[in-house]
CSV table of C-alpha atoms in Angstrom, one decimal:
chain,number,residue,atom,x,y,z
A,27,UNK,CA,-9.6,-19.7,-1.8
A,28,UNK,CA,-10.7,-17.5,-4.6
A,29,UNK,CA,-11.6,-13.9,-3.6
A,30,UNK,CA,-11.8,-10.4,-5.0
A,31,UNK,CA,-13.2,-7.9,-2.6
A,32,UNK,CA,-15.4,-6.3,-5.3
A,33,UNK,CA,-18.4,-8.2,-6.5
A,34,UNK,CA,-19.1,-9.2,-10.0
A,35,UNK,CA,-15.6,-9.5,-11.3
A,36,UNK,CA,-16.0,-13.3,-11.9
A,37,UNK,CA,-15.0,-15.0,-8.7
A,38,UNK,CA,-17.5,-17.8,-9.0
A,39,UNK,CA,-16.9,-18.2,-12.7
A,40,UNK,CA,-13.2,-18.4,-12.0
A,41,UNK,CA,-13.7,-20.9,-9.2
A,42,UNK,CA,-15.9,-23.2,-11.4
A,43,UNK,CA,-13.5,-23.0,-14.3
A,44,UNK,CA,-10.3,-23.5,-12.4
A,45,UNK,CA,-12.0,-26.4,-10.6
A,46,UNK,CA,-13.1,-27.9,-13.9
A,47,UNK,CA,-9.7,-27.4,-15.5
A,48,UNK,CA,-8.0,-29.0,-12.5
A,49,UNK,CA,-10.2,-32.0,-12.6
A,50,UNK,CA,-9.8,-32.3,-16.4
A,51,UNK,CA,-6.1,-32.8,-15.6
A,52,UNK,CA,-7.1,-35.7,-13.4
A,53,UNK,CA,-7.0,-34.1,-10.0
A,54,UNK,CA,-9.6,-34.7,-7.3
A,55,UNK,CA,-11.2,-31.3,-6.8
A,56,UNK,CA,-13.8,-30.1,-4.3
A,57,UNK,CA,-15.5,-26.7,-4.7
A,58,UNK,CA,-17.0,-25.1,-1.6
A,59,UNK,CA,-19.5,-22.3,-2.1
A,60,UNK,CA,-19.3,-20.1,1.0
A,61,UNK,CA,-21.5,-17.4,-0.4
A,62,UNK,CA,-24.3,-18.4,1.8
A,63,UNK,CA,-27.6,-16.9,0.9
A,64,UNK,CA,-26.4,-16.0,-2.5
A,65,UNK,CA,-25.7,-19.5,-3.9
A,66,UNK,CA,-24.2,-19.6,-7.5
A,67,UNK,CA,-21.7,-22.3,-8.1
A,68,UNK,CA,-24.4,-24.9,-8.5
A,69,UNK,CA,-26.1,-22.8,-11.2
A,70,UNK,CA,-22.8,-22.3,-13.1
A,71,UNK,CA,-22.2,-26.0,-13.0
A,72,UNK,CA,-25.7,-26.9,-13.9
A,73,UNK,CA,-26.2,-28.9,-10.7
A,74,UNK,CA,-28.9,-26.9,-9.1
A,75,UNK,CA,-31.6,-29.6,-9.2
A,76,UNK,CA,-29.3,-32.1,-7.4
A,77,UNK,CA,-28.8,-30.3,-4.2
A,78,UNK,CA,-30.2,-32.2,-1.2
A,79,UNK,CA,-27.9,-31.1,1.6
A,80,UNK,CA,-25.8,-28.0,1.9
A,81,UNK,CA,-22.7,-26.7,3.8
A,82,UNK,CA,-24.8,-25.6,6.7
A,83,UNK,CA,-26.3,-29.1,7.1
A,84,UNK,CA,-22.8,-30.5,7.1
A,85,UNK,CA,-21.4,-28.2,9.7
A,86,UNK,CA,-24.4,-28.6,11.9
A,87,UNK,CA,-23.8,-32.4,11.5
A,88,UNK,CA,-27.3,-33.0,10.0
A,89,UNK,CA,-25.6,-35.1,7.4
A,90,UNK,CA,-22.1,-36.5,6.5
A,91,UNK,CA,-19.9,-34.5,4.2
A,92,UNK,CA,-20.1,-37.3,1.6
A,93,UNK,CA,-23.9,-36.9,1.5
A,94,UNK,CA,-23.8,-33.2,0.8
A,95,UNK,CA,-21.1,-33.4,-2.0
A,96,UNK,CA,-22.5,-33.3,-5.5
A,97,UNK,CA,-20.6,-34.9,-8.3
A,98,UNK,CA,-20.2,-32.9,-11.4
A,99,UNK,CA,-22.1,-34.0,-14.6
A,100,UNK,CA,-19.1,-34.1,-16.9
A,101,UNK,CA,-16.0,-34.4,-14.7
A,102,UNK,CA,-15.4,-37.6,-12.8
A,103,UNK,CA,-13.4,-36.1,-10.0
A,104,UNK,CA,-15.1,-32.7,-9.4
A,105,UNK,CA,-17.4,-32.3,-6.5
A,106,UNK,CA,-19.4,-29.4,-5.3
A,107,UNK,CA,-20.4,-28.5,-1.7
A,108,UNK,CA,-23.1,-26.1,-2.2
A,109,UNK,CA,-24.0,-23.1,0.0
A,110,UNK,CA,-27.3,-22.8,1.9
A,111,UNK,CA,-29.7,-20.4,0.2
A,112,UNK,CA,-32.1,-19.9,3.1
A,113,UNK,CA,-29.5,-19.0,5.8
A,114,UNK,CA,-27.1,-16.1,6.0
A,115,UNK,CA,-23.5,-15.5,6.6
A,116,UNK,CA,-23.7,-15.8,10.4
A,117,UNK,CA,-24.7,-19.5,10.0
A,118,UNK,CA,-21.2,-20.5,9.4
A,119,UNK,CA,-18.2,-19.7,11.6
A,120,UNK,CA,-14.4,-19.9,11.0
A,121,UNK,CA,-13.8,-23.0,13.1
A,122,UNK,CA,-16.5,-25.0,11.3
A,123,UNK,CA,-15.0,-24.0,7.9
A,124,UNK,CA,-11.5,-24.8,9.2
A,125,UNK,CA,-12.7,-28.2,10.2
A,126,UNK,CA,-14.6,-28.8,7.0
A,127,UNK,CA,-11.6,-27.9,4.8
A,128,UNK,CA,-9.3,-30.0,6.9
A,129,UNK,CA,-11.6,-33.0,6.5
A,130,UNK,CA,-11.9,-32.4,2.7
A,131,UNK,CA,-8.2,-32.0,2.2
A,132,UNK,CA,-7.7,-35.6,3.3
A,133,UNK,CA,-9.6,-36.8,0.3
A,134,UNK,CA,-9.1,-34.2,-2.4
A,135,UNK,CA,-6.1,-32.9,-4.2
A,136,UNK,CA,-7.5,-29.4,-4.3
A,137,UNK,CA,-10.2,-27.8,-2.2
A,138,UNK,CA,-11.4,-24.5,-3.8
A,139,UNK,CA,-13.3,-22.1,-1.6
A,140,UNK,CA,-15.3,-19.5,-3.4
A,141,UNK,CA,-15.5,-16.5,-1.3
A,142,UNK,CA,-18.4,-14.1,-1.0
A,143,UNK,CA,-17.8,-10.5,-2.1
A,144,UNK,CA,-16.8,-7.9,0.5
A,145,UNK,CA,-14.4,-8.1,3.4
A,146,UNK,CA,-16.9,-8.9,6.1
A,147,UNK,CA,-17.7,-12.1,8.0
A,148,UNK,CA,-18.1,-14.3,5.0
A,149,UNK,CA,-14.7,-13.3,3.8
A,150,UNK,CA,-13.1,-13.5,7.2
A,151,UNK,CA,-14.4,-17.1,7.7
A,152,UNK,CA,-13.2,-18.2,4.3
A,153,UNK,CA,-9.7,-16.9,5.1
A,154,UNK,CA,-9.6,-19.2,8.1
A,155,UNK,CA,-10.0,-22.3,6.0
A,156,UNK,CA,-7.6,-21.4,3.3
A,157,UNK,CA,-3.8,-21.7,2.9
A,158,UNK,CA,-3.5,-20.3,-0.6
A,159,UNK,CA,-5.3,-17.4,-2.2
A,160,UNK,CA,-6.2,-16.4,-5.7
A,161,UNK,CA,-7.3,-12.8,-6.2
A,162,UNK,CA,-9.6,-12.2,-9.1
A,163,UNK,CA,-9.8,-8.7,-10.6
A,164,UNK,CA,-10.8,-7.0,-13.8
A,165,UNK,CA,-8.7,-4.3,-15.3
A,166,UNK,CA,-10.9,-1.6,-13.8
A,167,UNK,CA,-9.8,0.9,-11.2
A,168,UNK,CA,-12.5,0.0,-8.7
A,169,UNK,CA,-11.8,-3.7,-9.0
A,170,UNK,CA,-8.0,-3.2,-8.7
A,171,UNK,CA,-8.4,-0.9,-5.7
A,172,UNK,CA,-10.6,-3.5,-3.9
A,173,UNK,CA,-8.2,-6.3,-4.8
A,174,UNK,CA,-5.4,-4.2,-3.3
A,175,UNK,CA,-7.4,-3.9,-0.1
A,176,UNK,CA,-8.0,-7.6,0.1
A,177,UNK,CA,-4.3,-8.4,-0.6
A,178,UNK,CA,-3.6,-6.2,2.4
A,179,UNK,CA,-6.0,-8.1,4.6
A,180,UNK,CA,-4.6,-11.5,3.4
A,181,UNK,CA,-1.1,-10.4,4.2
A,182,UNK,CA,-2.3,-9.6,7.7
A,183,UNK,CA,-3.7,-13.1,8.0
A,184,UNK,CA,-0.4,-14.4,6.8
A,185,UNK,CA,-1.7,-16.3,3.8
A,186,UNK,CA,1.2,-17.2,1.6
A,187,UNK,CA,1.7,-15.0,-1.4
A,188,UNK,CA,-1.6,-14.5,-3.1
A,189,UNK,CA,-1.7,-15.0,-6.8
A,190,UNK,CA,-3.5,-12.8,-9.3
A,191,UNK,CA,-6.0,-13.7,-12.1
A,192,UNK,CA,-6.9,-10.8,-14.3
A,193,UNK,CA,-10.3,-11.4,-15.7
A,194,UNK,CA,-12.3,-9.9,-18.6
A,195,UNK,CA,-9.5,-8.3,-20.4
A,196,UNK,CA,-10.5,-6.6,-23.6
A,197,UNK,CA,-7.5,-6.4,-25.9
A,198,UNK,CA,-9.2,-3.9,-28.2
A,199,UNK,CA,-9.9,-1.5,-25.3
A,200,UNK,CA,-6.4,-1.8,-23.9
A,201,UNK,CA,-5.0,-0.9,-27.3
A,202,UNK,CA,-7.3,2.1,-27.4
A,203,UNK,CA,-6.0,3.2,-24.0
A,204,UNK,CA,-9.5,2.8,-22.5
A,205,UNK,CA,-8.6,0.0,-20.2
A,206,UNK,CA,-5.7,-0.6,-17.9
A,207,UNK,CA,-3.2,-3.1,-19.3
A,208,UNK,CA,-1.9,-6.2,-17.5
A,209,UNK,CA,1.4,-4.6,-16.6
A,210,UNK,CA,-0.3,-1.7,-15.1
A,211,UNK,CA,-2.5,-3.9,-12.8
A,212,UNK,CA,0.4,-6.3,-11.9
A,213,UNK,CA,2.8,-3.3,-11.0
A,214,UNK,CA,0.1,-1.8,-8.9
A,215,UNK,CA,-0.9,-4.9,-7.0
A,216,UNK,CA,2.8,-6.2,-6.7
A,217,UNK,CA,1.8,-9.9,-6.7
A,218,UNK,CA,2.5,-12.8,-9.0
A,219,UNK,CA,0.2,-13.1,-12.1
A,220,UNK,CA,-1.4,-16.5,-12.3
A,221,UNK,CA,-3.2,-15.9,-15.6
A,222,UNK,CA,-5.2,-13.6,-17.8
A,223,UNK,CA,-8.7,-14.4,-19.0
A,224,UNK,CA,-10.0,-12.5,-22.0
A,225,UNK,CA,-13.5,-11.1,-22.1
A,226,UNK,CA,-15.4,-13.8,-23.9
A,227,UNK,CA,-19.1,-14.2,-24.7
A,228,UNK,CA,-18.6,-17.9,-24.2
A,229,UNK,CA,-18.1,-17.5,-20.5
A,230,UNK,CA,-21.6,-16.1,-20.1
A,231,UNK,CA,-23.1,-18.5,-22.5
A,232,UNK,CA,-21.5,-21.4,-20.7
A,233,UNK,CA,-22.6,-20.0,-17.3
A,234,UNK,CA,-26.1,-19.8,-18.4
A,235,UNK,CA,-26.1,-23.4,-19.8
A,236,UNK,CA,-24.4,-24.7,-16.8
A,237,UNK,CA,-21.4,-25.8,-18.8
A,238,UNK,CA,-18.2,-24.2,-17.6
A,239,UNK,CA,-16.2,-22.6,-20.4
A,240,UNK,CA,-13.1,-24.6,-19.4
A,241,UNK,CA,-14.5,-27.5,-21.4
A,242,UNK,CA,-14.7,-25.6,-24.5
A,243,UNK,CA,-12.0,-24.6,-27.0
A,244,UNK,CA,-12.5,-20.8,-26.7
A,245,UNK,CA,-9.8,-18.5,-25.7
A,246,UNK,CA,-11.2,-18.1,-22.2
A,247,UNK,CA,-11.5,-21.9,-21.8
A,248,UNK,CA,-7.8,-22.2,-22.8
A,249,UNK,CA,-6.8,-19.4,-20.5
A,250,UNK,CA,-8.5,-21.3,-17.6
A,251,UNK,CA,-6.8,-24.5,-18.4
A,252,UNK,CA,-3.5,-22.7,-18.5
A,253,UNK,CA,-4.2,-21.3,-15.0
A,254,UNK,CA,-4.9,-24.8,-13.8
A,255,UNK,CA,-1.6,-25.9,-15.2
A,256,UNK,CA,0.3,-23.1,-13.5
A,257,UNK,CA,-1.4,-23.9,-10.2
A,258,UNK,CA,0.1,-27.4,-10.5
A,259,UNK,CA,3.5,-25.8,-10.9
A,260,UNK,CA,3.8,-26.1,-14.8
A,261,UNK,CA,5.4,-23.2,-16.5
A,262,UNK,CA,3.0,-22.1,-19.2
A,263,UNK,CA,3.6,-18.9,-21.1
A,264,UNK,CA,0.9,-16.3,-21.1
A,265,UNK,CA,-1.3,-16.5,-24.2
A,266,UNK,CA,-0.6,-13.8,-26.6
A,267,UNK,CA,-3.7,-11.8,-26.6
A,268,UNK,CA,-2.3,-8.6,-28.1
A,269,UNK,CA,-1.0,-10.0,-31.3
A,270,UNK,CA,-0.9,-7.2,-33.8
A,271,UNK,CA,-1.2,-9.2,-37.0
A,272,UNK,CA,-4.5,-9.8,-38.6
A,273,UNK,CA,-4.4,-13.3,-37.4
A,274,UNK,CA,-6.0,-12.4,-34.2
A,275,UNK,CA,-8.9,-10.6,-35.8
A,276,UNK,CA,-9.5,-13.5,-38.0
A,277,UNK,CA,-9.4,-15.7,-35.0
A,278,UNK,CA,-11.9,-13.4,-33.3
A,279,UNK,CA,-14.1,-13.6,-36.4
A,280,UNK,CA,-14.1,-17.4,-36.2
A,281,UNK,CA,-15.2,-17.2,-32.6
A,282,UNK,CA,-17.9,-14.8,-33.6
A,283,UNK,CA,-17.0,-11.8,-31.5
A,284,UNK,CA,-15.3,-9.2,-33.8
B,4,UNK,CA,20.5,34.0,52.5
B,5,UNK,CA,19.2,32.2,49.5
B,6,UNK,CA,21.3,31.2,46.6
B,7,UNK,CA,22.7,33.9,44.5
B,8,UNK,CA,20.5,34.0,41.4
B,9,UNK,CA,22.5,33.0,38.4
B,10,UNK,CA,21.5,34.7,35.1
B,11,UNK,CA,19.5,32.4,32.9
B,12,UNK,CA,21.7,33.1,29.9
B,13,UNK,CA,25.5,33.3,30.3
B,14,UNK,CA,27.6,34.3,27.3
B,15,UNK,CA,31.2,33.5,27.0
B,16,UNK,CA,33.7,34.4,24.3
B,17,UNK,CA,36.2,31.8,23.1
B,18,UNK,CA,38.7,31.7,20.2
B,19,UNK,CA,36.1,29.8,18.1
B,20,UNK,CA,33.2,32.1,18.8
B,21,UNK,CA,30.6,32.6,21.4
B,22,UNK,CA,29.3,30.0,23.9
B,23,UNK,CA,25.7,30.5,25.2
B,24,UNK,CA,25.0,28.7,28.4
B,25,UNK,CA,21.3,28.3,29.0
B,26,UNK,CA,20.4,27.5,32.6
B,27,UNK,CA,18.7,24.2,32.8
B,28,UNK,CA,17.0,24.8,36.1
B,29,UNK,CA,14.6,27.4,34.9
B,30,UNK,CA,11.6,26.9,32.6
B,31,UNK,CA,12.4,27.2,28.9
B,32,UNK,CA,10.1,30.1,28.3
B,33,UNK,CA,11.9,32.2,30.9
B,34,UNK,CA,15.2,31.4,29.2
B,35,UNK,CA,13.8,32.4,25.9
B,36,UNK,CA,12.5,35.7,27.3
B,37,UNK,CA,15.9,36.5,28.8
B,38,UNK,CA,17.7,35.5,25.5
B,39,UNK,CA,15.3,37.6,23.5
B,40,UNK,CA,15.9,40.6,25.9
B,41,UNK,CA,19.7,40.1,25.5
B,42,UNK,CA,19.7,39.8,21.7
B,43,UNK,CA,17.4,42.7,21.2
B,44,UNK,CA,19.0,45.3,23.4
B,45,UNK,CA,22.3,46.6,22.4
B,46,UNK,CA,24.0,46.5,25.8
B,47,UNK,CA,27.0,44.8,24.2
B,48,UNK,CA,26.5,46.3,20.8
B,49,UNK,CA,29.9,45.4,19.4
B,50,UNK,CA,29.4,41.7,19.6
B,51,UNK,CA,25.9,41.9,18.1
B,52,UNK,CA,26.8,43.9,15.0
B,53,UNK,CA,30.3,42.9,14.6
B,54,UNK,CA,31.8,40.3,12.1
B,55,UNK,CA,30.3,36.9,11.6
B,56,UNK,CA,30.5,34.9,14.7
B,57,UNK,CA,30.0,31.1,15.4
B,58,UNK,CA,27.6,30.3,18.3
B,59,UNK,CA,27.6,27.1,20.2
B,60,UNK,CA,24.5,26.6,22.6
B,61,UNK,CA,25.1,24.7,25.8
B,62,UNK,CA,21.8,23.4,27.2
B,63,UNK,CA,23.2,22.0,30.4
B,64,UNK,CA,21.2,18.9,31.3
B,65,UNK,CA,18.2,20.1,29.3
B,66,UNK,CA,16.9,18.5,26.1
B,67,UNK,CA,14.8,20.4,23.7
B,68,UNK,CA,12.1,19.5,21.2
B,69,UNK,CA,12.4,20.2,17.5
B,70,UNK,CA,9.9,23.0,17.9
B,71,UNK,CA,12.0,24.6,20.7
B,72,UNK,CA,15.1,24.3,18.5
B,73,UNK,CA,13.2,26.2,15.8
B,74,UNK,CA,12.2,28.9,18.2
B,75,UNK,CA,15.9,29.3,19.3
B,76,UNK,CA,17.0,29.5,15.7
B,77,UNK,CA,14.4,32.1,14.9
B,78,UNK,CA,15.5,34.1,17.9
B,79,UNK,CA,19.1,34.1,16.8
B,80,UNK,CA,18.0,35.2,13.3
B,81,UNK,CA,17.6,38.7,14.9
B,82,UNK,CA,21.3,39.1,14.7
B,83,UNK,CA,22.5,38.3,11.3
B,84,UNK,CA,26.1,37.9,12.2
B,85,UNK,CA,25.4,35.2,14.8
B,86,UNK,CA,25.6,31.7,13.2
B,87,UNK,CA,24.4,28.8,15.3
B,88,UNK,CA,26.9,26.1,15.0
B,89,UNK,CA,25.3,23.5,17.2
B,90,UNK,CA,23.6,22.6,20.3
B,91,UNK,CA,25.0,20.5,23.2
B,92,UNK,CA,23.3,18.8,26.1
B,93,UNK,CA,25.0,17.0,28.9
B,94,UNK,CA,22.2,14.4,28.7
B,95,UNK,CA,23.5,13.2,25.3
B,96,UNK,CA,21.5,14.1,22.3
B,97,UNK,CA,20.2,17.6,22.5
B,98,UNK,CA,16.9,16.7,21.1
B,99,UNK,CA,14.2,15.1,23.3
B,100,UNK,CA,13.2,12.7,20.5
B,101,UNK,CA,16.5,11.9,19.1
B,102,UNK,CA,16.6,11.5,15.3
B,103,UNK,CA,17.9,8.2,14.4
B,104,UNK,CA,18.8,9.5,11.0
B,105,UNK,CA,16.5,8.2,8.3
B,106,UNK,CA,14.9,4.8,8.7
B,107,UNK,CA,14.2,2.5,5.9
B,108,UNK,CA,11.1,0.2,5.6
B,109,UNK,CA,10.2,-1.9,2.6
B,110,UNK,CA,6.9,-3.4,1.3
B,111,UNK,CA,3.6,-2.1,-0.1
B,112,UNK,CA,1.1,0.1,1.7
B,113,UNK,CA,-2.1,-1.1,0.3
B,114,UNK,CA,-5.7,0.3,0.3
B,115,UNK,CA,-7.0,0.5,3.9
B,116,UNK,CA,-3.5,0.2,5.4
B,117,UNK,CA,-1.7,2.9,7.5
B,118,UNK,CA,2.0,3.1,7.9
B,119,UNK,CA,2.8,5.4,10.9
B,120,UNK,CA,6.4,6.4,11.6
B,121,UNK,CA,8.4,8.7,13.9
B,122,UNK,CA,11.2,10.6,12.2
B,123,UNK,CA,12.3,10.6,8.7
B,124,UNK,CA,11.2,7.6,6.6
B,125,UNK,CA,12.6,6.1,3.5
B,126,UNK,CA,10.0,3.7,2.2
B,127,UNK,CA,11.1,1.4,-0.6
B,128,UNK,CA,7.9,0.3,-2.3
B,129,UNK,CA,4.6,1.6,-3.4
B,130,UNK,CA,1.9,3.4,-1.6
B,131,UNK,CA,-1.4,2.4,-3.3
B,132,UNK,CA,-4.5,4.5,-3.6
B,133,UNK,CA,-6.5,4.2,-0.3
B,134,UNK,CA,-3.2,3.6,1.6
B,135,UNK,CA,-1.8,6.1,4.0
B,136,UNK,CA,1.7,6.8,4.9
B,137,UNK,CA,2.4,9.2,7.8
B,138,UNK,CA,5.5,10.3,9.7
B,139,UNK,CA,6.5,13.1,12.1
B,140,UNK,CA,9.3,13.8,9.7
B,141,UNK,CA,9.9,13.7,6.0
B,142,UNK,CA,8.7,10.9,3.7
B,143,UNK,CA,10.8,9.6,0.8
B,144,UNK,CA,9.1,6.9,-1.3
B,145,UNK,CA,11.4,4.8,-3.5
B,146,UNK,CA,8.4,3.7,-5.7
B,147,UNK,CA,5.1,5.0,-6.6
B,148,UNK,CA,3.2,7.2,-4.2
B,149,UNK,CA,-0.4,6.9,-5.3
B,150,UNK,CA,-2.1,7.1,-1.9
B,151,UNK,CA,-2.2,9.7,0.9
B,152,UNK,CA,1.1,10.9,2.4
B,153,UNK,CA,1.2,13.0,5.5
B,154,UNK,CA,4.6,14.3,6.6
B,155,UNK,CA,5.4,16.3,9.7
B,156,UNK,CA,2.2,15.0,11.4
B,157,UNK,CA,3.2,16.7,14.7
B,158,UNK,CA,3.4,20.1,13.0
B,159,UNK,CA,6.8,20.2,11.3
B,160,UNK,CA,6.5,22.5,8.4
B,161,UNK,CA,10.0,21.8,7.2
B,162,UNK,CA,9.1,18.2,6.4
B,163,UNK,CA,8.9,17.2,2.7
B,164,UNK,CA,7.4,14.4,0.8
B,165,UNK,CA,9.4,13.0,-2.1
B,166,UNK,CA,8.7,10.1,-4.4
B,167,UNK,CA,10.0,8.4,-7.5
B,168,UNK,CA,6.6,8.5,-8.9
B,169,UNK,CA,4.6,11.2,-7.2
B,170,UNK,CA,0.9,10.6,-8.0
B,171,UNK,CA,-0.7,11.0,-4.6
B,172,UNK,CA,-4.5,11.2,-4.1
B,173,UNK,CA,-3.7,13.7,-1.4
B,174,UNK,CA,-0.7,15.3,0.2
B,175,UNK,CA,-0.5,16.7,3.8
B,176,UNK,CA,2.3,18.4,5.5
B,177,UNK,CA,1.8,19.4,9.1
B,178,UNK,CA,-1.9,20.8,9.1
B,179,UNK,CA,-1.8,21.8,5.4
B,180,UNK,CA,-3.8,19.7,3.0
B,181,UNK,CA,-3.5,19.7,-0.7
B,182,UNK,CA,-5.2,17.8,-3.5
B,183,UNK,CA,-3.2,17.4,-6.5
B,184,UNK,CA,-4.5,18.3,-9.9
B,185,UNK,CA,-7.2,15.9,-11.2
B,186,UNK,CA,-5.0,15.0,-14.2
B,187,UNK,CA,-1.3,14.7,-14.0
B,188,UNK,CA,0.7,15.5,-17.0
B,189,UNK,CA,1.8,12.0,-18.2
B,190,UNK,CA,5.1,13.4,-19.4
B,191,UNK,CA,6.4,14.2,-15.8
B,192,UNK,CA,8.5,11.2,-15.1
B,193,UNK,CA,11.1,13.0,-13.0
B,194,UNK,CA,11.4,12.5,-9.3
B,195,UNK,CA,9.5,15.1,-7.4
B,196,UNK,CA,9.0,16.4,-4.0
B,197,UNK,CA,6.3,18.4,-2.1
B,198,UNK,CA,7.1,21.1,0.5
B,199,UNK,CA,5.3,23.8,2.4
B,200,UNK,CA,5.5,27.1,0.4
B,201,UNK,CA,3.8,29.9,2.3
B,202,UNK,CA,0.3,28.6,3.2
B,203,UNK,CA,0.2,25.8,0.6
B,204,UNK,CA,2.0,22.8,-0.6
B,205,UNK,CA,4.1,23.1,-3.8
B,206,UNK,CA,5.5,20.4,-5.9
B,207,UNK,CA,8.9,20.8,-7.6
B,208,UNK,CA,11.5,18.6,-9.3
B,209,UNK,CA,14.0,17.0,-7.2
B,210,UNK,CA,17.0,19.1,-8.2
B,211,UNK,CA,15.4,22.2,-6.9
B,212,UNK,CA,15.4,20.9,-3.3
B,213,UNK,CA,18.8,22.3,-2.7
B,214,UNK,CA,17.5,25.9,-3.4
B,215,UNK,CA,14.6,25.4,-1.1
B,216,UNK,CA,16.5,23.7,1.7
B,217,UNK,CA,20.0,25.2,1.3
B,218,UNK,CA,21.0,24.2,4.8
B,219,UNK,CA,20.8,20.6,3.8
B,220,UNK,CA,22.8,21.1,0.7
B,221,UNK,CA,25.8,18.8,0.3
B,222,UNK,CA,29.0,20.7,-0.7
B,223,UNK,CA,32.3,19.4,-1.7
B,224,UNK,CA,34.8,20.1,1.1
B,225,UNK,CA,36.6,23.3,0.2
B,226,UNK,CA,40.4,23.0,0.0
B,227,UNK,CA,42.7,26.0,0.0
B,228,UNK,CA,45.7,25.7,-2.3
B,229,UNK,CA,48.5,23.8,-0.7
């Protein structure tokens, strides 16, 4: 499951991109959007117009799981189980989700649950289905504080060692001292770091076009692919984002955000 | 005839010093009143104002609370020459809630979590903002204290809070609440502790603790020349 506590730190973006990156390395991946009422994953993947059935139809047995799964446009082995937009969080309960995930696990290598923001019902239900958790945070006090709270809740639910993704890091701001650096965040949360994603315009652009950045060659795309490799147990060094040489600035110029 | 009424407080002199026997069949307040009377009135003046003398307090089968111990110690402070050496109870530990020494716990207290403890606590790990660590005794954090710490929750003013990195959002000792300055001086990397100073909580560097709590100070055993 992918969660954060705080909203707007990039859970859905991270879910989509990790899912995409995993399927790019030839894994069978299923994304589940549990943010019922605030459906997003389909938009980020550009699959909005293909939705026929949703997760609620599945748990209410109005259709088979297979029927509700939407195959991604680009990746062969990436499927999305969209959330329902016209219901609310109470429409799905923990047992239903547990059953659903168990069924999907049979068929897929990875089942990624995109959690709603907050620590209420939606989050509690998502926990029920998950056996691993990825916490997404940005290097901001509020986001880190909420991530800390969520880690505490996950520990109570005895979900094995959550992993951390730090999203939207601005190297320039860190250098100016205006933003927490990675070490600070990791020291505070005291969990393993899975990856760092730089703040990158491409992410937003890709999201709007329905093309996950993990396909592209941008820094963020690379970061997501590295995260996917680490999830599969590969040892990949962290990208050097804080290079002091001019090389980095030149690179930024090429990418058009310096 | 009824029983002969024993005095509540019996004092005996020995080679080592004075033994105070406090009758365990009477209420503690009655004993305290009698003791107060005896210490304040100079009916045996030569003991009270004489040379320094060690005092051992025998509680019978009674056990006392930390608060009662403090009251007793305060009472004996009237006579400067009387030094309380220790308390004894036939029931084992003289304290009602025996101190098990300091207890160690490890982990992280995260936002929204509350760690409650009885007695002194050594916590190896961080207390994050939004997290609460509380104890009836003192709290020592081997790590960063960034959340709320409350020592002496049952009213023990002598409790302290110490941390490798003391950056709490709030400190409480007994019923006293203090909010640290909004901006810490970044330079301060030394281990610090907080204690009750008058009506408020003060923070000092660790090495000053021996001046503030001299009774706890470790001293190298003193050997006379052979």
